[in-house]
Amino acid sequence: MSDCIFCKIIKGEIPSTNVYQDEHVTAFRDINPAAPTHILIVPNKHIESVNFVIPDDEALIGKLFAVAKQLAEKEGVSESGYRLVVNTGAEAGQTVFHLHMHLLGGRPMRALG
Ligand code: AMP
């Protein structure tokens, strides 16, 4: 989508610190990190949120987890632990409406509330 900030990052139209990219998935460091490791893993296809996932996207969504596992190992947080978060909708705190998975690690996490 032309006015989507994550689509622009995926296309290299605005700067980002990319840590992974292939034909389906891009991952880059969050501009406002909430933990020592804070990476956003996004499908290259514009999907507004989990609410817009269709059956054809299932392999793509699975790939987000495969990339998360790989990046957690690379960041050295696989053993200590990490959190994968997908905010969906305004009340959950979604601010960018291009589906993304947060990979957070490198510090103890509080219980969900
Ligand atoms: P959410 O609140 O789940 O929609 O997460 C959106 C995330 O995108 C936030 O953690 C922001 O800090 C992050 N973000 C927004 N713009 C950028 C950007 N240009 N580069 C990297 N991360 C960004």
mmCIF file of N, CA and C and ligand atoms in Angstrom:
data_model
loop_
_atom_site.group_PDB
_atom_site.id
_atom_site.type_symbol
_atom_site.label_atom_id
_atom_site.label_comp_id
_atom_site.label_asym_id
_atom_site.label_seq_id
_atom_site.Cartn_x
_atom_site.Cartn_y
_atom_site.Cartn_z
ATOM 1 N N MET A 1 0.858 -1.200 0.000
ATOM 2 C CA MET A 1 0.000 0.000 0.000
ATOM 3 C C MET A 1 0.888 1.242 0.000
ATOM 4 N N SER A 2 0.570 2.185 -0.832
ATOM 5 C CA SER A 2 1.505 3.291 -1.089
ATOM 6 C C SER A 2 1.774 4.185 0.121
ATOM 7 N N ASP A 3 0.777 4.350 1.026
ATOM 8 C CA ASP A 3 1.012 5.242 2.164
ATOM 9 C C ASP A 3 1.349 4.475 3.445
ATOM 10 N N CYS A 4 1.691 3.210 3.314
ATOM 11 C CA CYS A 4 2.008 2.387 4.491
ATOM 12 C C CYS A 4 3.506 2.462 4.790
ATOM 13 N N ILE A 5 3.846 2.861 6.020
ATOM 14 C CA ILE A 5 5.247 3.058 6.402
ATOM 15 C C ILE A 5 6.048 1.750 6.305
ATOM 16 N N PHE A 6 5.435 0.625 6.672
ATOM 17 C CA PHE A 6 6.168 -0.640 6.602
ATOM 18 C C PHE A 6 6.349 -1.086 5.141
ATOM 19 N N CYS A 7 5.377 -0.821 4.285
ATOM 20 C CA CYS A 7 5.558 -1.121 2.851
ATOM 21 C C CYS A 7 6.738 -0.320 2.306
ATOM 22 N N LYS A 8 6.866 0.925 2.765
ATOM 23 C CA LYS A 8 7.989 1.771 2.304
ATOM 24 C C LYS A 8 9.312 1.212 2.810
ATOM 25 N N ILE A 9 9.344 0.741 4.054
ATOM 26 C CA ILE A 9 10.567 0.125 4.592
ATOM 27 C C ILE A 9 10.916 -1.122 3.771
ATOM 28 N N ILE A 10 9.932 -1.949 3.499
ATOM 29 C CA ILE A 10 10.160 -3.194 2.735
ATOM 30 C C ILE A 10 10.747 -2.866 1.365
ATOM 31 N N LYS A 11 10.258 -1.800 0.759
ATOM 32 C CA LYS A 11 10.745 -1.423 -0.589
ATOM 33 C C LYS A 11 12.035 -0.613 -0.534
ATOM 34 N N GLY A 12 12.511 -0.298 0.695
ATOM 35 C CA GLY A 12 13.750 0.475 0.831
ATOM 36 C C GLY A 12 13.562 1.954 0.549
ATOM 37 N N GLU A 13 12.315 2.416 0.631
ATOM 38 C CA GLU A 13 12.039 3.833 0.323
ATOM 39 C C GLU A 13 12.270 4.750 1.518
ATOM 40 N N ILE A 14 12.245 4.168 2.736
ATOM 41 C CA ILE A 14 12.633 4.943 3.910
ATOM 42 C C ILE A 14 13.635 4.115 4.715
ATOM 43 N N PRO A 15 14.539 4.794 5.454
ATOM 44 C CA PRO A 15 15.620 4.066 6.125
ATOM 45 C C PRO A 15 15.132 3.144 7.243
ATOM 46 N N SER A 16 15.832 2.052 7.396
ATOM 47 C CA SER A 16 15.550 1.111 8.487
ATOM 48 C C SER A 16 16.801 0.278 8.698
ATOM 49 N N THR A 17 16.899 -0.313 9.870
ATOM 50 C CA THR A 17 18.017 -1.217 10.139
ATOM 51 C C THR A 17 17.519 -2.639 9.931
ATOM 52 N N ASN A 18 17.694 -3.124 8.725
ATOM 53 C CA ASN A 18 17.183 -4.453 8.395
ATOM 54 C C ASN A 18 18.095 -5.535 8.954
ATOM 55 N N VAL A 19 17.472 -6.578 9.470
ATOM 56 C CA VAL A 19 18.254 -7.710 9.965
ATOM 57 C C VAL A 19 17.927 -8.984 9.196
ATOM 58 N N TYR A 20 16.917 -8.918 8.336
ATOM 59 C CA TYR A 20 16.543 -10.085 7.523
ATOM 60 C C TYR A 20 15.655 -9.603 6.375
ATOM 61 N N GLN A 21 15.860 -10.189 5.207
ATOM 62 C CA GLN A 21 14.896 -9.954 4.110
ATOM 63 C C GLN A 21 14.967 -11.095 3.109
ATOM 64 N N ASP A 22 13.814 -11.589 2.710
ATOM 65 C CA ASP A 22 13.728 -12.504 1.568
ATOM 66 C C ASP A 22 12.505 -12.094 0.752
ATOM 67 N N GLU A 23 12.078 -12.925 -0.164
ATOM 68 C CA GLU A 23 10.978 -12.500 -1.039
ATOM 69 C C GLU A 23 9.629 -12.415 -0.309
ATOM 70 N N HIS A 24 9.537 -13.005 0.886
ATOM 71 C CA HIS A 24 8.259 -13.032 1.598
ATOM 72 C C HIS A 24 8.223 -12.203 2.885
ATOM 73 N N VAL A 25 9.376 -12.068 3.528
ATOM 74 C CA VAL A 25 9.421 -11.504 4.889
ATOM 75 C C VAL A 25 10.575 -10.514 5.014
ATOM 76 N N THR A 26 10.330 -9.433 5.774
ATOM 77 C CA THR A 26 11.393 -8.476 6.110
ATOM 78 C C THR A 26 11.398 -8.281 7.630
ATOM 79 N N ALA A 27 12.593 -8.135 8.212
ATOM 80 C CA ALA A 27 12.703 -7.865 9.642
ATOM 81 C C ALA A 27 13.674 -6.717 9.844
ATOM 82 N N PHE A 28 13.307 -5.815 10.743
ATOM 83 C CA PHE A 28 14.136 -4.626 10.999
ATOM 84 C C PHE A 28 13.981 -4.224 12.454
ATOM 85 N N ARG A 29 14.961 -3.445 12.949
ATOM 86 C CA ARG A 29 14.932 -3.035 14.350
ATOM 87 C C ARG A 29 13.865 -1.957 14.578
ATOM 88 N N ASP A 30 13.146 -2.115 15.697
ATOM 89 C CA ASP A 30 12.124 -1.126 16.049
ATOM 90 C C ASP A 30 12.807 0.216 16.337
ATOM 91 N N ILE A 31 12.218 1.288 15.835
ATOM 92 C CA ILE A 31 12.802 2.633 15.977
ATOM 93 C C ILE A 31 12.740 3.115 17.431
ATOM 94 N N ASN A 32 11.852 2.532 18.224
ATOM 95 C CA ASN A 32 11.660 2.941 19.622
ATOM 96 C C ASN A 32 11.691 1.680 20.502
ATOM 97 N N PRO A 33 12.905 1.105 20.664
ATOM 98 C CA PRO A 33 12.978 -0.236 21.267
ATOM 99 C C PRO A 33 12.489 -0.296 22.707
ATOM 100 N N ALA A 34 11.718 -1.333 23.006
ATOM 101 C CA ALA A 34 11.185 -1.556 24.353
ATOM 102 C C ALA A 34 11.999 -2.607 25.102
ATOM 103 N N ALA A 35 13.050 -3.114 24.484
ATOM 104 C CA ALA A 35 13.915 -4.125 25.093
ATOM 105 C C ALA A 35 15.237 -4.098 24.326
ATOM 106 N N PRO A 36 16.318 -4.664 24.923
ATOM 107 C CA PRO A 36 17.612 -4.665 24.218
ATOM 108 C C PRO A 36 17.525 -5.264 22.810
ATOM 109 N N THR A 37 16.761 -6.326 22.670
ATOM 110 C CA THR A 37 16.425 -6.827 21.326
ATOM 111 C C THR A 37 14.971 -6.493 21.058
ATOM 112 N N HIS A 38 14.724 -5.705 20.029
ATOM 113 C CA HIS A 38 13.343 -5.394 19.635
ATOM 114 C C HIS A 38 13.318 -5.295 18.106
ATOM 115 N N ILE A 39 12.861 -6.376 17.522
ATOM 116 C CA ILE A 39 12.837 -6.500 16.056
ATOM 117 C C ILE A 39 11.389 -6.654 15.612
ATOM 118 N N LEU A 40 11.062 -6.067 14.485
ATOM 119 C CA LEU A 40 9.735 -6.231 13.883
ATOM 120 C C LEU A 40 9.876 -7.158 12.685
ATOM 121 N N ILE A 41 9.057 -8.191 12.651
ATOM 122 C CA ILE A 41 9.094 -9.176 11.563
ATOM 123 C C ILE A 41 7.788 -9.020 10.797
ATOM 124 N N VAL A 42 7.881 -8.693 9.528
ATOM 125 C CA VAL A 42 6.675 -8.323 8.776
ATOM 126 C C VAL A 42 6.589 -9.096 7.455
ATOM 127 N N PRO A 43 5.381 -9.459 7.058
ATOM 128 C CA PRO A 43 5.213 -10.037 5.717
ATOM 129 C C PRO A 43 5.412 -8.937 4.674
ATOM 130 N N ASN A 44 6.055 -9.256 3.575
ATOM 131 C CA ASN A 44 6.230 -8.246 2.510
ATOM 132 C C ASN A 44 4.875 -7.870 1.906
ATOM 133 N N LYS A 45 3.952 -8.807 1.925
ATOM 134 C CA LYS A 45 2.597 -8.525 1.442
ATOM 135 C C LYS A 45 1.885 -7.626 2.454
ATOM 136 N N HIS A 46 1.184 -6.624 1.979
ATOM 137 C CA HIS A 46 0.445 -5.747 2.899
ATOM 138 C C HIS A 46 -0.805 -6.471 3.407
ATOM 139 N N ILE A 47 -0.762 -6.820 4.690
ATOM 140 C CA ILE A 47 -1.932 -7.384 5.381
ATOM 141 C C ILE A 47 -2.161 -6.457 6.567
ATOM 142 N N GLU A 48 -3.346 -5.906 6.650
ATOM 143 C CA GLU A 48 -3.603 -4.845 7.638
ATOM 144 C C GLU A 48 -3.418 -5.320 9.086
ATOM 145 N N SER A 49 -3.917 -6.493 9.376
ATOM 146 C CA SER A 49 -3.798 -7.052 10.732
ATOM 147 C C SER A 49 -4.163 -8.523 10.658
ATOM 148 N N VAL A 50 -4.097 -9.196 11.797
ATOM 149 C CA VAL A 50 -4.500 -10.615 11.845
ATOM 150 C C VAL A 50 -5.941 -10.770 11.350
ATOM 151 N N ASN A 51 -6.756 -9.757 11.553
ATOM 152 C CA ASN A 51 -8.158 -9.827 11.108
ATOM 153 C C ASN A 51 -8.297 -9.995 9.601
ATOM 154 N N PHE A 52 -7.234 -9.687 8.869
ATOM 155 C CA PHE A 52 -7.301 -9.731 7.405
ATOM 156 C C PHE A 52 -6.528 -10.910 6.826
ATOM 157 N N VAL A 53 -6.077 -11.822 7.662
ATOM 158 C CA VAL A 53 -5.363 -13.016 7.186
ATOM 159 C C VAL A 53 -6.363 -13.940 6.476
ATOM 160 N N ILE A 54 -5.974 -14.419 5.310
ATOM 161 C CA ILE A 54 -6.826 -15.347 4.556
ATOM 162 C C ILE A 54 -6.113 -16.708 4.486
ATOM 163 N N PRO A 55 -6.837 -17.774 4.148
ATOM 164 C CA PRO A 55 -6.212 -19.101 4.122
ATOM 165 C C PRO A 55 -4.928 -19.150 3.281
ATOM 166 N N ASP A 56 -4.871 -18.409 2.193
ATOM 167 C CA ASP A 56 -3.665 -18.394 1.343
ATOM 168 C C ASP A 56 -2.438 -17.836 2.071
ATOM 169 N N ASP A 57 -2.654 -17.120 3.172
ATOM 170 C CA ASP A 57 -1.545 -16.495 3.907
ATOM 171 C C ASP A 57 -0.934 -17.426 4.957
ATOM 172 N N GLU A 58 -1.478 -18.617 5.114
ATOM 173 C CA GLU A 58 -1.078 -19.446 6.255
ATOM 174 C C GLU A 58 0.419 -19.770 6.260
ATOM 175 N N ALA A 59 0.971 -20.104 5.098
ATOM 176 C CA ALA A 59 2.408 -20.417 5.035
ATOM 177 C C ALA A 59 3.235 -19.168 5.352
ATOM 178 N N LEU A 60 2.758 -18.034 4.866
ATOM 179 C CA LEU A 60 3.444 -16.769 5.107
ATOM 180 C C LEU A 60 3.467 -16.439 6.603
ATOM 181 N N ILE A 61 2.348 -16.635 7.258
ATOM 182 C CA ILE A 61 2.277 -16.361 8.701
ATOM 183 C C ILE A 61 3.187 -17.332 9.459
ATOM 184 N N GLY A 62 3.219 -18.570 9.020
ATOM 185 C CA GLY A 62 4.131 -19.545 9.626
ATOM 186 C C GLY A 62 5.578 -19.132 9.468
ATOM 187 N N LYS A 63 5.882 -18.525 8.332
ATOM 188 C CA LYS A 63 7.260 -18.078 8.056
ATOM 189 C C LYS A 63 7.704 -17.011 9.053
ATOM 190 N N LEU A 64 6.777 -16.193 9.537
ATOM 191 C CA LEU A 64 7.137 -15.169 10.532
ATOM 192 C C LEU A 64 7.747 -15.839 11.769
ATOM 193 N N PHE A 65 7.178 -16.981 12.170
ATOM 194 C CA PHE A 65 7.705 -17.709 13.330
ATOM 195 C C PHE A 65 9.068 -18.323 13.021
ATOM 196 N N ALA A 66 9.233 -18.837 11.809
ATOM 197 C CA ALA A 66 10.521 -19.442 11.436
ATOM 198 C C ALA A 66 11.622 -18.386 11.449
ATOM 199 N N VAL A 67 11.299 -17.184 10.960
ATOM 200 C CA VAL A 67 12.274 -16.090 10.950
ATOM 201 C C VAL A 67 12.536 -15.624 12.392
ATOM 202 N N ALA A 68 11.486 -15.582 13.213
ATOM 203 C CA ALA A 68 11.649 -15.184 14.625
ATOM 204 C C ALA A 68 12.611 -16.131 15.328
ATOM 205 N N LYS A 69 12.452 -17.409 15.109
ATOM 206 C CA LYS A 69 13.334 -18.403 15.737
ATOM 207 C C LYS A 69 14.786 -18.175 15.325
ATOM 208 N N GLN A 70 14.972 -17.960 14.036
ATOM 209 C CA GLN A 70 16.316 -17.736 13.479
ATOM 210 C C GLN A 70 16.948 -16.464 14.059
ATOM 211 N N LEU A 71 16.163 -15.389 14.141
ATOM 212 C CA LEU A 71 16.696 -14.116 14.641
ATOM 213 C C LEU A 71 16.942 -14.171 16.153
ATOM 214 N N ALA A 72 16.100 -14.892 16.879
ATOM 215 C CA ALA A 72 16.313 -15.040 18.328
ATOM 216 C C ALA A 72 17.653 -15.730 18.578
ATOM 217 N N GLU A 73 17.966 -16.719 17.773
ATOM 218 C CA GLU A 73 19.260 -17.406 17.905
ATOM 219 C C GLU A 73 20.394 -16.432 17.612
ATOM 220 N N LYS A 74 20.236 -15.683 16.534
ATOM 221 C CA LYS A 74 21.267 -14.725 16.117
ATOM 222 C C LYS A 74 21.497 -13.634 17.169
ATOM 223 N N GLU A 75 20.421 -13.227 17.824
ATOM 224 C CA GLU A 75 20.496 -12.167 18.842
ATOM 225 C C GLU A 75 20.950 -12.701 20.194
ATOM 226 N N GLY A 76 21.034 -14.033 20.312
ATOM 227 C CA GLY A 76 21.496 -14.649 21.556
ATOM 228 C C GLY A 76 20.453 -14.676 22.661
ATOM 229 N N VAL A 77 19.163 -14.681 22.291
ATOM 230 C CA VAL A 77 18.113 -14.695 23.318
ATOM 231 C C VAL A 77 17.301 -16.003 23.327
ATOM 232 N N SER A 78 17.691 -16.946 22.497
ATOM 233 C CA SER A 78 16.939 -18.209 22.420
ATOM 234 C C SER A 78 16.862 -18.905 23.763
ATOM 235 N N GLU A 79 17.995 -18.948 24.453
ATOM 236 C CA GLU A 79 18.057 -19.678 25.726
ATOM 237 C C GLU A 79 17.450 -18.859 26.860
ATOM 238 N N SER A 80 17.748 -17.568 26.903
ATOM 239 C CA SER A 80 17.256 -16.726 28.004
ATOM 240 C C SER A 80 15.747 -16.511 27.904
ATOM 241 N N GLY A 81 15.242 -16.480 26.683
ATOM 242 C CA GLY A 81 13.802 -16.315 26.460
ATOM 243 C C GLY A 81 13.489 -15.032 25.722
ATOM 244 N N TYR A 82 12.396 -15.059 25.026
ATOM 245 C CA TYR A 82 11.968 -13.885 24.259
ATOM 246 C C TYR A 82 10.460 -13.929 24.105
ATOM 247 N N ARG A 83 9.905 -12.793 23.765
ATOM 248 C CA ARG A 83 8.455 -12.678 23.630
ATOM 249 C C ARG A 83 8.111 -12.285 22.201
ATOM 250 N N LEU A 84 7.125 -12.952 21.632
ATOM 251 C CA LEU A 84 6.610 -12.605 20.300
ATOM 252 C C LEU A 84 5.218 -12.014 20.492
ATOM 253 N N VAL A 85 5.022 -10.804 19.985
ATOM 254 C CA VAL A 85 3.768 -10.080 20.216
ATOM 255 C C VAL A 85 3.200 -9.618 18.880
ATOM 256 N N VAL A 86 1.910 -9.842 18.694
ATOM 257 C CA VAL A 86 1.222 -9.331 17.499
ATOM 258 C C VAL A 86 0.002 -8.548 17.982
ATOM 259 N N ASN A 87 0.142 -7.238 18.069
ATOM 260 C CA ASN A 87 -0.982 -6.403 18.480
ATOM 261 C C ASN A 87 -1.989 -6.331 17.334
ATOM 262 N N THR A 88 -3.259 -6.470 17.685
ATOM 263 C CA THR A 88 -4.302 -6.470 16.658
ATOM 264 C C THR A 88 -5.420 -5.522 17.051
ATOM 265 N N GLY A 89 -5.499 -4.405 16.339
ATOM 266 C CA GLY A 89 -6.550 -3.428 16.598
ATOM 267 C C GLY A 89 -6.127 -2.385 17.624
ATOM 268 N N ALA A 90 -6.863 -1.297 17.629
ATOM 269 C CA ALA A 90 -6.514 -0.129 18.426
ATOM 270 C C ALA A 90 -6.423 -0.437 19.929
ATOM 271 N N GLU A 91 -7.365 -1.204 20.432
ATOM 272 C CA GLU A 91 -7.396 -1.454 21.874
ATOM 273 C C GLU A 91 -6.209 -2.307 22.324
ATOM 274 N N ALA A 92 -5.640 -3.061 21.423
ATOM 275 C CA ALA A 92 -4.449 -3.872 21.733
ATOM 276 C C ALA A 92 -3.171 -3.058 21.576
ATOM 277 N N GLY A 93 -3.304 -1.838 21.054
ATOM 278 C CA GLY A 93 -2.128 -0.984 20.896
ATOM 279 C C GLY A 93 -1.513 -1.033 19.507
ATOM 280 N N GLN A 94 -2.237 -1.577 18.530
ATOM 281 C CA GLN A 94 -1.691 -1.575 17.164
ATOM 282 C C GLN A 94 -1.711 -0.145 16.625
ATOM 283 N N THR A 95 -0.536 0.326 16.217
ATOM 284 C CA THR A 95 -0.437 1.697 15.695
ATOM 285 C C THR A 95 -0.062 1.710 14.218
ATOM 286 N N VAL A 96 0.555 0.635 13.741
ATOM 287 C CA VAL A 96 0.893 0.533 12.318
ATOM 288 C C VAL A 96 0.060 -0.606 11.741
ATOM 289 N N PHE A 97 -0.771 -0.278 10.764
ATOM 290 C CA PHE A 97 -1.725 -1.249 10.247
ATOM 291 C C PHE A 97 -1.172 -2.001 9.035
ATOM 292 N N HIS A 98 -0.030 -2.629 9.303
ATOM 293 C CA HIS A 98 0.583 -3.628 8.424
ATOM 294 C C HIS A 98 1.043 -4.708 9.395
ATOM 295 N N LEU A 99 0.429 -5.871 9.314
ATOM 296 C CA LEU A 99 0.682 -6.947 10.286
ATOM 297 C C LEU A 99 2.174 -7.082 10.586
ATOM 298 N N HIS A 100 2.519 -7.165 11.877
ATOM 299 C CA HIS A 100 3.921 -7.330 12.264
ATOM 300 C C HIS A 100 4.012 -8.073 13.578
ATOM 301 N N MET A 101 5.099 -8.808 13.715
ATOM 302 C CA MET A 101 5.385 -9.543 14.942
ATOM 303 C C MET A 101 6.552 -8.854 15.633
ATOM 304 N N HIS A 102 6.357 -8.482 16.912
ATOM 305 C CA HIS A 102 7.456 -7.930 17.704
ATOM 306 C C HIS A 102 8.262 -9.102 18.278
ATOM 307 N N LEU A 103 9.564 -9.053 18.144
ATOM 308 C CA LEU A 103 10.461 -9.991 18.831
ATOM 309 C C LEU A 103 11.187 -9.194 19.905
ATOM 310 N N LEU A 104 10.864 -9.500 21.160
ATOM 311 C CA LEU A 104 11.404 -8.746 22.292
ATOM 312 C C LEU A 104 12.235 -9.679 23.160
ATOM 313 N N GLY A 105 13.426 -9.254 23.517
ATOM 314 C CA GLY A 105 14.260 -10.089 24.377
ATOM 315 C C GLY A 105 15.399 -9.296 24.967
ATOM 316 N N GLY A 106 16.147 -9.971 25.841
ATOM 317 C CA GLY A 106 17.320 -9.348 26.437
ATOM 318 C C GLY A 106 17.053 -8.731 27.793
ATOM 319 N N ARG A 107 15.842 -8.877 28.296
ATOM 320 C CA ARG A 107 15.504 -8.428 29.654
ATOM 321 C C ARG A 107 14.319 -9.253 30.137
ATOM 322 N N PRO A 108 14.169 -9.352 31.476
ATOM 323 C CA PRO A 108 12.991 -10.074 31.984
ATOM 324 C C PRO A 108 11.708 -9.344 31.580
ATOM 325 N N MET A 109 10.693 -10.103 31.237
ATOM 326 C CA MET A 109 9.402 -9.532 30.835
ATOM 327 C C MET A 109 8.410 -9.663 31.991
ATOM 328 N N ARG A 110 7.585 -8.667 32.142
ATOM 329 C CA ARG A 110 6.527 -8.748 33.146
ATOM 330 C C ARG A 110 5.395 -9.648 32.642
ATOM 331 N N ALA A 111 4.577 -10.109 33.581
ATOM 332 C CA ALA A 111 3.414 -10.908 33.198
ATOM 333 C C ALA A 111 2.487 -10.072 32.314
ATOM 334 N N LEU A 112 1.747 -10.718 31.451
ATOM 335 C CA LEU A 112 0.799 -10.000 30.597
ATOM 336 C C LEU A 112 -0.365 -9.497 31.432
ATOM 337 N N GLY A 113 -0.872 -8.352 31.074
ATOM 338 C CA GLY A 113 -2.008 -7.827 31.829
ATOM 339 C C GLY A 113 -2.957 -7.111 30.930
HETATM 340 P P1 AMP B 1 2.359 -1.620 17.098
HETATM 341 O O1 AMP B 1 2.128 -0.639 18.196
HETATM 342 O O2 AMP B 1 2.216 -3.065 17.520
HETATM 343 O O3 AMP B 1 1.538 -1.306 15.863
HETATM 344 O O4 AMP B 1 3.888 -1.485 16.721
HETATM 345 C C1 AMP B 1 4.360 -0.549 15.813
HETATM 346 C C2 AMP B 1 5.835 -0.432 16.081
HETATM 347 O O5 AMP B 1 6.440 0.146 14.945
HETATM 348 C C3 AMP B 1 6.191 0.451 17.280
HETATM 349 O O6 AMP B 1 6.910 -0.309 18.243
HETATM 350 C C4 AMP B 1 7.034 1.559 16.665
HETATM 351 O O7 AMP B 1 8.097 1.967 17.490
HETATM 352 C C5 AMP B 1 7.517 0.911 15.384
HETATM 353 N N1 AMP B 1 7.857 1.825 14.281
HETATM 354 C C6 AMP B 1 7.097 2.846 13.807
HETATM 355 N N2 AMP B 1 7.721 3.441 12.776
HETATM 356 C C7 AMP B 1 8.901 2.784 12.604
HETATM 357 C C8 AMP B 1 9.983 2.925 11.700
HETATM 358 N N3 AMP B 1 10.007 3.881 10.757
HETATM 359 N N4 AMP B 1 11.032 2.080 11.817
HETATM 360 C C9 AMP B 1 11.039 1.123 12.766
HETATM 361 N N5 AMP B 1 10.031 0.923 13.635
HETATM 362 C C10 AMP B 1 8.976 1.737 13.574
#
